């Protein structure tokens, strides 16, 4: 994937020449640098692949005008949910709050997705939902999670082919930590994945390291 690469001194010189003189042929760039066309070929290939330069047959190289930041933005628009998704942890709506707490610890997740008898999404449970239920006086093993969960149709969801940046915006806008990745059918929404702030942080780090 294209990214903000560190340019060598020679690549910077080529960029400057093309900025000042483009469109310009490889031969002409080589002349200005007192180098052969063959020596320059790898640099021109890198600059073209990275999106700094574009080449047109019989015209030559020209500067695309894109900065590293612009390229980064373009790359961000190419990352999809399916590339960073995690496995969802799903419980039935009749499971007790007590068992949901145990599941959250055992599975080491911060959000549980709640489904009905036909495995369709009906709710979401966060850590705070479970904490809130726990500070009441009720017996946790007798309260089913559907009493305390955030329920449909108020669930924010996404699909595998959504852009990760759009999911990140939803997490911020709704002030939540995770979204279920769903597949819609006439029965409802099947939960096929999970995307969390951690997944997005991983994508962010990968983008920075490219
Ligand atoms: P916590 O409550 O532990 O800080 P969140 O910020 O994810 O975790 O959750 C805040 C509230 O939003 C909770 O009541 C939770 O049920 C709800 N919530 C979490 N995820 C979603 C979602 N994808 N769609 C709708 N509501 C959600």
Coordinates of C-alpha atoms and ligand atoms in Angstrom, one line a residue:
X1 CA 0.0 0.0 0.0
X2 CA 1.2 3.5 -0.8
X3 CA 2.4 5.4 2.2
X4 CA 4.5 8.3 3.5
X5 CA 8.0 7.0 2.8
X6 CA 11.2 8.6 3.8
X7 CA 12.8 10.0 0.6
X8 CA 16.5 9.9 -0.1
X9 CA 18.4 13.0 -1.0
X10 CA 18.5 12.1 -4.6
X11 CA 14.7 11.4 -4.6
X12 CA 14.2 14.9 -3.1
X13 CA 16.3 16.4 -5.8
X14 CA 14.3 14.6 -8.5
X15 CA 11.1 15.8 -6.9
X16 CA 12.4 19.4 -7.0
X17 CA 13.4 19.1 -10.6
X18 CA 10.0 17.7 -11.6
X19 CA 8.2 20.4 -9.6
X20 CA 10.2 23.1 -11.3
X21 CA 10.3 21.7 -14.8
X22 CA 7.6 19.1 -15.2
X23 CA 6.5 17.6 -17.4
X24 CA 10.0 16.4 -18.0
X25 CA 11.4 13.1 -19.4
X26 CA 13.6 10.7 -17.4
X27 CA 16.4 11.5 -19.8
X28 CA 16.2 15.3 -19.0
X29 CA 16.1 14.6 -15.2
X30 CA 19.2 12.4 -15.6
X31 CA 21.0 15.2 -17.5
X32 CA 20.3 17.7 -14.8
X33 CA 21.7 15.4 -12.2
X34 CA 24.7 14.3 -14.3
X35 CA 23.5 10.7 -14.0
X36 CA 22.4 8.0 -16.4
X37 CA 18.8 7.2 -17.0
X38 CA 19.4 3.7 -15.8
X39 CA 20.7 4.9 -12.4
X40 CA 17.6 7.0 -11.9
X41 CA 15.2 4.3 -12.9
X42 CA 14.7 2.8 -9.4
X43 CA 14.2 6.3 -7.8
X44 CA 11.6 7.2 -10.5
X45 CA 9.8 3.9 -9.9
X46 CA 9.6 4.6 -6.2
X47 CA 8.4 8.1 -6.5
X48 CA 5.8 7.0 -9.0
X49 CA 4.6 4.1 -6.9
X50 CA 4.5 6.3 -3.8
X51 CA 2.2 8.7 -5.7
X52 CA 4.6 11.7 -5.7
X53 CA 5.1 11.6 -9.4
X54 CA 3.0 10.5 -12.3
X55 CA 4.3 9.5 -15.7
X56 CA 2.5 9.9 -19.1
X57 CA 3.9 8.2 -22.2
X58 CA 5.5 10.7 -24.6
X59 CA 5.0 13.5 -22.1
X60 CA 7.2 12.6 -19.2
X61 CA 7.1 12.9 -15.4
X62 CA 5.0 15.5 -13.6
X63 CA 4.5 16.3 -10.0
X64 CA 1.1 15.1 -8.6
X65 CA 1.2 17.8 -5.9
X66 CA 0.4 15.3 -3.2
X67 CA 2.1 15.8 0.2
X68 CA 2.8 12.9 2.6
X69 CA -0.2 13.9 4.6
X70 CA -2.5 13.8 1.5
X71 CA -1.2 10.3 0.7
X72 CA -1.8 9.2 4.3
X73 CA -5.4 10.5 4.0
X74 CA -5.8 8.5 0.8
X75 CA -4.5 5.4 2.4
X76 CA -6.8 5.8 5.3
X77 CA -9.7 5.7 2.9
X78 CA -8.6 2.3 1.7
X79 CA -8.7 0.4 5.0
X80 CA -11.8 -1.7 5.5
X81 CA -13.4 -3.2 8.6
X82 CA -12.7 -6.7 7.4
X83 CA -9.0 -6.2 7.5
X84 CA -8.9 -5.5 11.2
X85 CA -12.0 -7.2 12.7
X86 CA -12.0 -9.4 15.7
X87 CA -14.1 -12.4 16.7
X88 CA -17.4 -11.4 18.4
X89 CA -18.4 -12.7 21.8
X90 CA -22.1 -13.3 21.7
X91 CA -24.5 -14.4 24.5
X92 CA -28.2 -15.2 24.6
X93 CA -30.6 -12.6 25.8
X94 CA -31.8 -15.0 28.6
X95 CA -28.4 -15.4 30.2
X96 CA -28.1 -13.9 33.6
X97 CA -26.1 -10.7 34.4
X98 CA -23.9 -12.9 36.6
X99 CA -23.0 -15.2 33.8
X100 CA -22.5 -12.3 31.4
X101 CA -19.9 -10.8 33.9
X102 CA -18.1 -14.2 34.0
X103 CA -18.2 -14.4 30.1
X104 CA -16.7 -10.9 29.9
X105 CA -13.8 -11.9 32.2
X106 CA -13.2 -15.3 30.6
X107 CA -13.3 -14.0 27.0
X108 CA -11.3 -10.9 28.0
X109 CA -13.5 -8.4 26.0
X110 CA -15.2 -5.1 27.0
X111 CA -18.4 -5.5 25.0
X112 CA -20.8 -8.5 24.6
X113 CA -23.3 -8.8 21.9
X114 CA -26.7 -10.2 22.8
X115 CA -28.7 -12.4 20.5
X116 CA -32.2 -14.0 20.5
X117 CA -33.1 -17.7 20.0
X118 CA -32.6 -17.4 16.3
X119 CA -29.1 -15.9 16.8
X120 CA -30.1 -12.4 15.6
X121 CA -28.7 -9.3 17.3
X122 CA -31.0 -7.8 19.9
X123 CA -28.6 -5.9 22.2
X124 CA -25.2 -4.8 23.5
X125 CA -23.7 -5.0 26.9
X126 CA -20.8 -2.9 28.0
X127 CA -18.7 -3.1 31.2
X128 CA -20.5 -0.1 32.6
X129 CA -23.9 -1.7 31.9
X130 CA -22.9 -4.7 34.0
X131 CA -21.3 -2.5 36.7
X132 CA -24.5 -0.5 36.9
X133 CA -26.6 -3.6 37.4
X134 CA -24.2 -4.9 40.0
X135 CA -24.5 -1.9 42.4
X136 CA -28.3 -2.5 42.7
X137 CA -29.6 -4.8 45.4
X138 CA -30.9 -7.5 43.0
X139 CA -29.6 -11.0 42.8
X140 CA -27.4 -11.0 39.6
X141 CA -28.0 -14.6 38.8
X142 CA -31.7 -14.0 38.5
X143 CA -31.7 -10.9 36.2
X144 CA -31.5 -11.8 32.5
X145 CA -29.3 -9.5 30.4
X146 CA -32.1 -8.3 28.2
X147 CA -33.4 -6.3 31.1
X148 CA -30.2 -4.1 31.3
X149 CA -28.8 -4.2 27.8
X150 CA -28.9 -1.4 25.2
X151 CA -31.4 -2.8 22.7
X152 CA -32.4 -2.7 19.1
X153 CA -33.1 -0.5 17.2
X154 CA -30.6 1.7 19.1
X155 CA -27.6 -0.4 18.2
X156 CA -24.9 1.1 16.1
X157 CA -23.6 -1.5 13.7
X158 CA -21.3 -1.9 10.7
X159 CA -20.6 -4.2 7.8
X160 CA -17.4 -6.0 6.7
X161 CA -17.0 -3.7 3.7
X162 CA -17.4 -0.4 5.5
X163 CA -14.4 1.8 5.8
X164 CA -12.5 1.7 9.1
X165 CA -12.4 5.5 9.2
X166 CA -16.2 5.7 9.2
X167 CA -16.4 3.2 12.1
X168 CA -13.9 5.3 14.0
X169 CA -16.1 8.3 13.5
X170 CA -19.2 6.4 14.7
X171 CA -17.3 5.3 17.9
X172 CA -16.4 8.9 18.7
X173 CA -19.8 10.3 17.8
X174 CA -21.8 7.7 19.9
X175 CA -19.1 7.6 22.6
X176 CA -18.9 3.8 22.6
X177 CA -16.0 1.3 22.5
X178 CA -17.1 -1.3 20.0
X179 CA -19.5 -2.1 17.1
X180 CA -20.9 -5.4 16.0
X181 CA -20.1 -6.3 12.4
X182 CA -23.4 -7.7 11.0
X183 CA -24.8 -9.5 8.0
X184 CA -28.4 -8.5 7.3
X185 CA -31.0 -11.0 6.2
X186 CA -34.8 -11.1 6.3
X187 CA -34.5 -12.7 9.8
X188 CA -32.5 -9.7 11.1
X189 CA -28.9 -9.1 11.8
X190 CA -26.4 -11.9 12.3
X191 CA -23.3 -10.9 14.3
X192 CA -20.2 -11.9 12.3
X193 CA -17.5 -9.8 13.9
X194 CA -16.5 -7.1 16.3
X195 CA -14.6 -3.9 15.8
X196 CA -13.2 -2.0 18.7
X197 CA -11.0 0.9 19.6
X198 CA -8.1 -1.6 19.9
X199 CA -8.6 -2.7 16.3
X200 CA -8.5 0.9 15.2
X201 CA -5.4 1.6 17.2
X202 CA -3.8 -1.4 15.5
X203 CA -4.7 0.0 12.1
X204 CA -3.3 3.4 13.1
X205 CA 0.0 1.9 14.2
X206 CA 0.3 -0.2 11.0
X207 CA -0.3 2.9 8.9
X208 CA 2.4 4.7 10.8
X209 CA 4.9 1.9 10.3
X210 CA 4.4 1.3 6.6
Ligands
LIG1 P1 -18.6 1.5 28.9 O1 -20.1 1.7 29.2 O2 -18.0 0.3 29.6 O3 -17.8 2.7 29.0 P2 -19.2 1.8 26.0 O4 -18.7 3.3 26.0 O5 -18.9 1.0 24.9 O6 -18.6 1.1 27.3 O7 -20.8 1.8 26.3 C1 -21.5 3.0 26.7 C2 -23.0 2.6 26.5 O8 -23.3 2.5 25.1 C3 -23.5 1.4 27.2 O9 -24.7 1.6 27.8 C4 -23.6 0.3 26.0 O10 -24.6 -0.6 26.2 C5 -23.9 1.2 24.9 N1 -23.3 0.7 23.6 C6 -22.1 0.1 23.5 N2 -21.8 -0.2 22.2 C7 -22.9 0.1 21.5 C8 -23.3 0.0 20.2 N3 -22.5 -0.6 19.2 N4 -24.5 0.5 19.8 C9 -25.4 1.0 20.7 N5 -25.1 1.2 22.0 C10 -23.9 0.7 22.4

